[in-house]
Coordinates of C-alpha atoms and ligand atoms in Angstrom, one line a residue:
X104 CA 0.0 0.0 0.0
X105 CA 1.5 3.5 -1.1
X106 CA 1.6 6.2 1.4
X107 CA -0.3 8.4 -1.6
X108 CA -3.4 5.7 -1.3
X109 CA -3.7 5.6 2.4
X110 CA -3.7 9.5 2.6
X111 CA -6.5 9.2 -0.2
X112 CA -8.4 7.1 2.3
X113 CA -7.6 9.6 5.1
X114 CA -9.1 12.2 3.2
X115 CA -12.0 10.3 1.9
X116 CA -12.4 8.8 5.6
X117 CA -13.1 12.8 6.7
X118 CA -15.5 13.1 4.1
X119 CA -18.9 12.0 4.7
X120 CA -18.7 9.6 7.7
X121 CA -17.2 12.0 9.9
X122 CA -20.8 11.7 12.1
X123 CA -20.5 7.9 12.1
X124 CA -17.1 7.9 13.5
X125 CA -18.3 9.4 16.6
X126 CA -21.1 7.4 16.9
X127 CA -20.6 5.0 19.3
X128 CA -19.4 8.4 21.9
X129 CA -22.8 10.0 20.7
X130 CA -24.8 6.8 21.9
X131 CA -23.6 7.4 25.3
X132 CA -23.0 11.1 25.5
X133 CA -25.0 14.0 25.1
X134 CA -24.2 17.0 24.4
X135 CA -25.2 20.0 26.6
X136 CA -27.6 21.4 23.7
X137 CA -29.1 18.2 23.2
X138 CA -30.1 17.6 26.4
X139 CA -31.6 21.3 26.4
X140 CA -34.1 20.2 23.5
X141 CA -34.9 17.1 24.8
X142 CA -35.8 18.0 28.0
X143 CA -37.9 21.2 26.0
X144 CA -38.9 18.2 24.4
X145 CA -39.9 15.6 26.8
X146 CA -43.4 16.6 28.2
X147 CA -44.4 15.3 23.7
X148 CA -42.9 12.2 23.1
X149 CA -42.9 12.6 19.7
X150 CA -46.2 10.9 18.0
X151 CA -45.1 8.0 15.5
X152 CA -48.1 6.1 13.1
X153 CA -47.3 3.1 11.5
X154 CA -48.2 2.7 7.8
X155 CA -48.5 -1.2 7.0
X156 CA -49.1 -3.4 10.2
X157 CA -47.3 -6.3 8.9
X158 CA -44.7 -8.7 10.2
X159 CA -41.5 -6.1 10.7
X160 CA -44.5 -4.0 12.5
X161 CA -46.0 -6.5 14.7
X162 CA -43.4 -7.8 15.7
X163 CA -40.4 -5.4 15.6
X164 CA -41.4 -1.6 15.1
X165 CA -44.4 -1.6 17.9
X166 CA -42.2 -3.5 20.9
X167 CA -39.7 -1.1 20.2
X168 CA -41.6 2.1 20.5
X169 CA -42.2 1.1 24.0
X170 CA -38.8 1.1 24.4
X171 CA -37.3 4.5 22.9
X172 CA -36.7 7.6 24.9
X173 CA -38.2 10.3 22.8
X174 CA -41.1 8.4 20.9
X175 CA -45.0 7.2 20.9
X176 CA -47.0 5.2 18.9
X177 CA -49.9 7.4 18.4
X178 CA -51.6 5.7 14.9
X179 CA -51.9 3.3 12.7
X180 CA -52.7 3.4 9.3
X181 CA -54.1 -0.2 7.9
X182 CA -56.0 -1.8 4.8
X183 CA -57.8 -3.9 7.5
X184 CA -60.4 -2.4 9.9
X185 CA -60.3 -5.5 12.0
X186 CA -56.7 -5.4 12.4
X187 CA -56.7 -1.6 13.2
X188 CA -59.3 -2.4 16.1
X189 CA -57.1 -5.4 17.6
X190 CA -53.9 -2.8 17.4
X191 CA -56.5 -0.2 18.8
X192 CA -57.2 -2.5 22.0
X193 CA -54.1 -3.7 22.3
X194 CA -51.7 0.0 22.4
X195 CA -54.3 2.1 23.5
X196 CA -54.4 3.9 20.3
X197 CA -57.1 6.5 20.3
X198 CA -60.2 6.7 17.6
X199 CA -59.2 9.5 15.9
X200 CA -55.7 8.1 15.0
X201 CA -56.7 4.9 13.3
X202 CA -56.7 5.6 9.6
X203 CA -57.2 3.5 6.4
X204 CA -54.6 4.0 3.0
X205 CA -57.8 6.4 2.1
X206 CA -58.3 8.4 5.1
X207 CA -54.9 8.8 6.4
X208 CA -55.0 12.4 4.5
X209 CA -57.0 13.1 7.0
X210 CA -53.8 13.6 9.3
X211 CA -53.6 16.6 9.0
X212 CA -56.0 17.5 11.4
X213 CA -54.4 15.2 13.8
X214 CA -52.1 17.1 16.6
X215 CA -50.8 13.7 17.9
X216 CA -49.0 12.4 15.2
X217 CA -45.6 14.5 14.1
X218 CA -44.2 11.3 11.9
X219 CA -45.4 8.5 9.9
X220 CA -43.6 5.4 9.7
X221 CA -43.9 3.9 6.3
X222 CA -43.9 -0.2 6.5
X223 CA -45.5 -1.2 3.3
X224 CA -44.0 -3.3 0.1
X225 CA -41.1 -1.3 -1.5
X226 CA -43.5 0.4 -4.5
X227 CA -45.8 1.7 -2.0
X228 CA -43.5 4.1 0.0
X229 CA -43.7 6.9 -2.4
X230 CA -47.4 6.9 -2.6
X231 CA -47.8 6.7 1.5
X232 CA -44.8 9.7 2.0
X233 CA -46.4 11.7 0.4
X234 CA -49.7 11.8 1.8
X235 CA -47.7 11.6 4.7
X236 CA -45.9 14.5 3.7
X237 CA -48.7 16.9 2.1
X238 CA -50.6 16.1 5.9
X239 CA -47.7 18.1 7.3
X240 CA -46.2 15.0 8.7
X241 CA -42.1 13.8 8.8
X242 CA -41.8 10.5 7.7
X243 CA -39.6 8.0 8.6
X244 CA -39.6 5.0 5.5
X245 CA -38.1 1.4 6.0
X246 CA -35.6 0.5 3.4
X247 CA -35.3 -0.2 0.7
X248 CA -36.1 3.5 -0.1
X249 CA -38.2 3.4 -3.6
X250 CA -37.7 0.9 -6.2
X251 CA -36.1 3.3 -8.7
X252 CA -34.1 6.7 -8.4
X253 CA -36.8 8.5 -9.9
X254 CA -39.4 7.5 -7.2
X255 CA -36.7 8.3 -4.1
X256 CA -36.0 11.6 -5.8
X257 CA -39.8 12.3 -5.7
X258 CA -40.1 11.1 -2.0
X259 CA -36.8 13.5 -0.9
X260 CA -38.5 16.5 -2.8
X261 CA -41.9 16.0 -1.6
X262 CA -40.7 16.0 2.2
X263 CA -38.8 18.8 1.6
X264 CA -41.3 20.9 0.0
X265 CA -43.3 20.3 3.2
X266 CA -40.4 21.2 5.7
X267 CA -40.4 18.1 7.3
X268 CA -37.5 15.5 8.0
X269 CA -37.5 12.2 5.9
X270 CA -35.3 9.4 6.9
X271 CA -34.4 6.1 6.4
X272 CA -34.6 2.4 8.0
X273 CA -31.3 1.7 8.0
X274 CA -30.9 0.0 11.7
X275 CA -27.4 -1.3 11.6
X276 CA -26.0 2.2 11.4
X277 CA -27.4 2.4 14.8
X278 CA -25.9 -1.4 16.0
X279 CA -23.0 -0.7 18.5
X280 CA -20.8 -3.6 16.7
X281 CA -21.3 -2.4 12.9
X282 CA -20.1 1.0 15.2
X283 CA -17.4 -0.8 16.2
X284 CA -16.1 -1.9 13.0
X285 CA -16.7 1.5 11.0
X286 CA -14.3 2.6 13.8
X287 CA -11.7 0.1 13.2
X288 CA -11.6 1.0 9.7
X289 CA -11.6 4.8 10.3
X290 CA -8.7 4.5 12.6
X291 CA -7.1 1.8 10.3
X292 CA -6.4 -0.9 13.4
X293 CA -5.2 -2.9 10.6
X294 CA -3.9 -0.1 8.0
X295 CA -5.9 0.5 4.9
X296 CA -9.2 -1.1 3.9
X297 CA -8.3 -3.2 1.0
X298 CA -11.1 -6.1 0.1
X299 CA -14.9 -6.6 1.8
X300 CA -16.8 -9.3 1.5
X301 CA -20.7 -9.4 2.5
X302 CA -23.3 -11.5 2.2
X303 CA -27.3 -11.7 3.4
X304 CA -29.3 -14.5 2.4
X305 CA -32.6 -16.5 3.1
X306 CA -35.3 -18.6 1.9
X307 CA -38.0 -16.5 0.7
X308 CA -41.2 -18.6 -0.6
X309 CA -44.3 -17.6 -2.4
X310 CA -47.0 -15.6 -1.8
X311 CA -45.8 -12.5 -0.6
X312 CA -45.0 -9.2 -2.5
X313 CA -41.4 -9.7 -2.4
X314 CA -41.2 -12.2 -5.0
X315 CA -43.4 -9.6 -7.1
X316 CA -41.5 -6.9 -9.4
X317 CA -44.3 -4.4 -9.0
X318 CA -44.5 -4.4 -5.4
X319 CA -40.7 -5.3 -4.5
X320 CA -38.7 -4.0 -7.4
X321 CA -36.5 -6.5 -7.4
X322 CA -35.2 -9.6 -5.4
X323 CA -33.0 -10.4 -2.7
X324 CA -30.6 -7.5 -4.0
X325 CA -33.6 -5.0 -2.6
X326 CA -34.1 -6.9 0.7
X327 CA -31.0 -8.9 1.7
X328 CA -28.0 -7.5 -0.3
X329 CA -29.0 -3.9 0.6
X330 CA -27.2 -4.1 3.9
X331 CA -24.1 -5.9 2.3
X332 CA -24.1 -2.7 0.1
X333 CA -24.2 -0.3 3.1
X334 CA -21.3 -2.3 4.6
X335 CA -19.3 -1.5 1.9
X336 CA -20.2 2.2 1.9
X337 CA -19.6 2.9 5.6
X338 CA -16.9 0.6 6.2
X339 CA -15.1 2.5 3.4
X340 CA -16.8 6.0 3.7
X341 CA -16.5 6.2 -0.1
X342 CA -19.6 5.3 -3.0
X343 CA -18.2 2.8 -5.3
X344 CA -16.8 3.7 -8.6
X345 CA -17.1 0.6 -10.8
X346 CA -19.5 -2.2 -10.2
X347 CA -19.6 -5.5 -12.5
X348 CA -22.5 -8.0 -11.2
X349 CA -24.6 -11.3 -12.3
X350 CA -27.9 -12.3 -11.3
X351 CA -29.1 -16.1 -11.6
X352 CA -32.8 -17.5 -12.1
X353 CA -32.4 -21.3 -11.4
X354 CA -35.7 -22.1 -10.2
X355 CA -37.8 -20.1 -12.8
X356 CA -41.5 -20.5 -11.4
X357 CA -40.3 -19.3 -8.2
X358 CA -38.2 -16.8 -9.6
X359 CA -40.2 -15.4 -12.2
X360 CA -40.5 -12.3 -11.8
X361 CA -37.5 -11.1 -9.8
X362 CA -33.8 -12.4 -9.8
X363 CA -33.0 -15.6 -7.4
X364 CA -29.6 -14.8 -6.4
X365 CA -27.4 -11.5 -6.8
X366 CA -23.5 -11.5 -6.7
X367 CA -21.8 -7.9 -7.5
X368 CA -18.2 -7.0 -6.8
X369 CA -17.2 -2.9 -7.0
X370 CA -14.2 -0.6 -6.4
X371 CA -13.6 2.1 -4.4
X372 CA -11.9 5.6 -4.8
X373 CA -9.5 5.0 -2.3
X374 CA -8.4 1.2 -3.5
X375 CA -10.9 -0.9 -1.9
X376 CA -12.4 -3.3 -3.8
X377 CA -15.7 -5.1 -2.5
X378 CA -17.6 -9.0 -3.5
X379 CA -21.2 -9.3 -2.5
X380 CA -23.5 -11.8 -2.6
X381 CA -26.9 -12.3 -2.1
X382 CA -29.6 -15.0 -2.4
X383 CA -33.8 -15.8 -1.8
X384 CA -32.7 -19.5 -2.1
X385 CA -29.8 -19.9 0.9
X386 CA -29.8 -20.3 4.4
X387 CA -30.5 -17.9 6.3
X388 CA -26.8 -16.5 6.5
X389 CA -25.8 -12.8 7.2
X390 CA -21.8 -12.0 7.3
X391 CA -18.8 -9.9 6.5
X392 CA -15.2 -10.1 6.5
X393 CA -13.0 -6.5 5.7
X394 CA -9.5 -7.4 5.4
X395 CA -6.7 -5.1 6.0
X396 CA -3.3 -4.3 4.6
X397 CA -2.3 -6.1 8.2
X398 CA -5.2 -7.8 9.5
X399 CA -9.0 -8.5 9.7
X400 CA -12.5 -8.0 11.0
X401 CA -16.0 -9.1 10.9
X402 CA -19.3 -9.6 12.1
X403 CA -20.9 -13.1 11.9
X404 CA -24.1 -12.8 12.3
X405 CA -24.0 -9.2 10.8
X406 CA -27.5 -8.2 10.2
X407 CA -29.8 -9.8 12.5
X408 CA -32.2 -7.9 15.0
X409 CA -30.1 -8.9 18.1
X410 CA -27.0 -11.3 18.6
X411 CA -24.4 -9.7 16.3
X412 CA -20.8 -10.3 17.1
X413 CA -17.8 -10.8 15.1
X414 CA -13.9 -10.8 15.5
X415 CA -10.6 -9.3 14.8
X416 CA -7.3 -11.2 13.3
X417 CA -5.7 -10.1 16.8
X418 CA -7.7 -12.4 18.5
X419 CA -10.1 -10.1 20.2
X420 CA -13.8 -10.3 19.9
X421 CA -16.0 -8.1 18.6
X422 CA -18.8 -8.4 21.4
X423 CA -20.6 -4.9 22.4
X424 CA -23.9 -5.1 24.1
X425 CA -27.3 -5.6 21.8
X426 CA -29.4 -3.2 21.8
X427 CA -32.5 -2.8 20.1
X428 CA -31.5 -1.5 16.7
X429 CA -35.4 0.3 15.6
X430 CA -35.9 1.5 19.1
X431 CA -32.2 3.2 18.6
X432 CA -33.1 4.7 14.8
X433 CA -36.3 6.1 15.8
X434 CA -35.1 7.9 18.6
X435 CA -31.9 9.2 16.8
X436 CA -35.1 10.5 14.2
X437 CA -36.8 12.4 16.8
X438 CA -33.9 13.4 18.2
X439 CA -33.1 15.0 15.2
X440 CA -36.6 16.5 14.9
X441 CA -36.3 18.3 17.5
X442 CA -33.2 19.9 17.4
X443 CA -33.8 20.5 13.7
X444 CA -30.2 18.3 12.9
X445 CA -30.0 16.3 9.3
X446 CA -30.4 12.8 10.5
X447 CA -27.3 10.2 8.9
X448 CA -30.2 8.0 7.3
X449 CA -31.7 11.0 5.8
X450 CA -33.5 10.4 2.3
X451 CA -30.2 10.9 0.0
X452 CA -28.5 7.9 1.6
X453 CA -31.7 5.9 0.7
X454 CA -31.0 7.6 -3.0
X455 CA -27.5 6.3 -3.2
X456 CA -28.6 2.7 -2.5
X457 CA -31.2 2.5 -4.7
X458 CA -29.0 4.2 -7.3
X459 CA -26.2 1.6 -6.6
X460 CA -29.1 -1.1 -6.7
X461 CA -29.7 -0.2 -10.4
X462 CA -26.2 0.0 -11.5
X463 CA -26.1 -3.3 -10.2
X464 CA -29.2 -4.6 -12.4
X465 CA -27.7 -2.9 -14.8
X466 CA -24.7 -4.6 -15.2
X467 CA -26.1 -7.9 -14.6
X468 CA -28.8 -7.3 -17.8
X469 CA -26.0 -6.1 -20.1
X470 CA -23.1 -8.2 -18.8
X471 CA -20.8 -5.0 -18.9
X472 CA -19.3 -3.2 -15.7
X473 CA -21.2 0.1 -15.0
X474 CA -19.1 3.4 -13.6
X475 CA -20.6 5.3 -10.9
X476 CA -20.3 9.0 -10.5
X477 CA -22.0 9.6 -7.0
X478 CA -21.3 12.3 -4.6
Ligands
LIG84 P1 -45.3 -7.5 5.3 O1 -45.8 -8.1 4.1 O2 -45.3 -8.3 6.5 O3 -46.2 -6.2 5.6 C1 -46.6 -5.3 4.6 C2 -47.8 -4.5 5.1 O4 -48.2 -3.6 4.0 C3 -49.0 -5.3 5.5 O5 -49.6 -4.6 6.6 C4 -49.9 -5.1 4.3 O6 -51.3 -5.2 4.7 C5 -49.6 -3.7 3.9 N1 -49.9 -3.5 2.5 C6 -50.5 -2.4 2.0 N2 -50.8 -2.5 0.7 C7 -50.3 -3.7 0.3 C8 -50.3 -4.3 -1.0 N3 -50.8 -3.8 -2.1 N4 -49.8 -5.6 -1.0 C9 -49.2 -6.2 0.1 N5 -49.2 -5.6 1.3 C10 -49.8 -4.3 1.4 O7 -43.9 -6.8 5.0 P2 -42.8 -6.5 6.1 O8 -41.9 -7.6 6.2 O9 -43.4 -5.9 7.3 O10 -42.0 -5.3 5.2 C11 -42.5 -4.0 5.1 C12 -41.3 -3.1 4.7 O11 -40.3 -3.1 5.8 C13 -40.6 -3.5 3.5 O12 -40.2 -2.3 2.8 C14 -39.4 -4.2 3.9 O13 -38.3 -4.1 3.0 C15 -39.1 -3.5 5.2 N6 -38.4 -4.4 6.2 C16 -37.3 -4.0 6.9 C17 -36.7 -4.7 7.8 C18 -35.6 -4.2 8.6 O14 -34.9 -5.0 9.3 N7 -35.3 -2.9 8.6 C19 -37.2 -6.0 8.1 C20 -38.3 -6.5 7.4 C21 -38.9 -5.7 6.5

């Protein structure tokens, strides 16, 4: 490694994950101002409706609201009357905050609620941010962002033509051992990053919308392999430069509308180069490794909801405490309500994936490498 590519790093380090670097001090610590506003703050929790009662809002989204410092659930918004009442009797939820896809327009009028959480399939988060959006409301959207740049573009400009805060679901930026690692690799433990690998996979069956182009825009890439991506990304603090990737289809009823499995490798500004894998017909297997000009680290599991741990070619674990990851996000979004801060999940970085994301179809349908020109 040349002393001219490890000062690129450097530089490139400083540039956009300076916030993350500090982190894991800013989980702990706060500053001064912070606790000024929160405590202006803390007579209103601040009012969160779910969009989509489905599974991540059953079972993760609503247990972790009870949990978080600065947040309430105060509505639901839900296709299904039935299920509205039994989320009604079971949170507490008041009449005037349980809202249908049609009604929840209606929001407006509604005092209680200061953000909407958006849990539906991929293709519907436009649609529901910016109702959300246009009833005055910030809105908080689970990943992936859109299905296409064009859509996330829409969603970032909508929320900002309101004046409200959008952000992003991305919970492992918020996990104290992904924390851990972006910090060994902004203080170079082991030198330079030179190669990541990353890989998510499960066994995803029919029905459901995620085997369905119009609702999921795509296949495990969108679902799994988006938080191999982000590894890459914040690990390096760089947006990749060159991607080359191949999709298969072996089972083609099950995969017929979306790709089966996903492999991508990419190169960084600063020399890193990354190989990514991801798969709807795999065990369910979540890892990375980043090696090191003089050593190595990872997490293994990486992007489960609790349990993640890894470890380091020295021979020391990679162990912090769990904590619970949506719990985390959604109060870092509040907190960043209130004292009017740009959040680090903000709308652009769901942008950048989903750009990435196409690049990566994009190579795999023409068989060519794309180049990436992101800021
Ligand atoms: P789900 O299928 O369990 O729930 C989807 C919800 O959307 C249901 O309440 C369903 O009724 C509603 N819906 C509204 N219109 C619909 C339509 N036309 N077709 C199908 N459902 C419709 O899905 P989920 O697992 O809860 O995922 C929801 C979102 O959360 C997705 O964007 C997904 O990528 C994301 N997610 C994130 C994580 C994470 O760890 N951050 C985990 C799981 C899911």
């Amino acid at each position: 490694m040349t002393k001219r590519n490890t000062s690129t790093r450097n530089m490139s380090t400083r540039r956009r994950f300076v916030a993350q670097a500090g982190a894991l001090v800013a989980a702990t610590f706060i500053s001064t101002s912070s606790t000024r506003a929160l405590a202006a703050a803390a007579k209103k929790k601040l009012g969160f409706a779910l969009c989509g009662l489905g599974g991540l809002a059953t079972g993760q989204i609503a247990p972790a609201l009870q949990k978080t410092q600065n947040c309430r659930l105060a509505g639901v918004i839900s296709g299904n009357p039935a299920e509205a009442a039994s989320w009604k009797t079971q949170y507490g939820i008041a009449d005037k905050s349980i809202y249908s896809y049609d009604t929840m327009h209606r929001m407006a009028d509604n005092g209680d609620i200061d953000v909407v959480y958006v849990l539906t399939p991929n293709a519907l988060h436009l649609d529901n941010a910016l109702i959300a959006a246009k009833a005055g409301k910030h809105v908080f959207c689970e990943k992936p962002m859109e299905i296409s740049v064009e859509r996330c573009q829409q969603m970032i400009d909508a929320v900002k033509a309101a004046g409200r805060m959008l952000g992003v679901g991305y919970r492992c930026q918020y996990e104290p051992n992904h924390l851990e690692c972006v910090r060994i690799a902004r203080e170079q433990d082991f030198g330079a990053l030179t190669i990541i690998d990353a890989h998510f996979s499960n066994q995803t069956e029919p029905p459901g919308w995620r085997l369905k182009r119009a609702l999921a825009g795509g296949g495990p890439l969108m679902d799994l392999g988006i938080y191999a991506l982000q590894v890459t990304r914040y690990l390096t603090g760089e947006e990749p430069v060159w991607i080359s990737a191949t999709t298969t289809q072996g089972d083609p009823v099950r995969f017929s509308e979306v790709e089966e499995s996903v492999l991508w490798q990419a190169k960084f500004p600063g020399g890193a180069i990354s190989n990514c894998s991801s798969s709807y017909n795999a065990a369910p297997v979540g890892y990375f490794r980043a090696v090191a000009e003089r050593g190595w680290f990872s997490l293994d599991p990486a992007f489960n909801y609790g349990g993640i741990h890894g470890m380091r070619s020295d021979g020391k674990p990679i162990e912090l405490p769990p904590i619970d990851q949506f719990a985390a996000e959604m109060d870092d979004f509040a907190q960043c309500i209130v004292e009017k801060k740009r959040s680090k999940v903000a709308g652009e970085e769901g942008l950048r994936d989903v750009t990435i994301m196409m690049a990566i179809y994009e190579s795999a349908r023409t068989g060519r490498p794309v180049e990436l020109r992101l800021s």
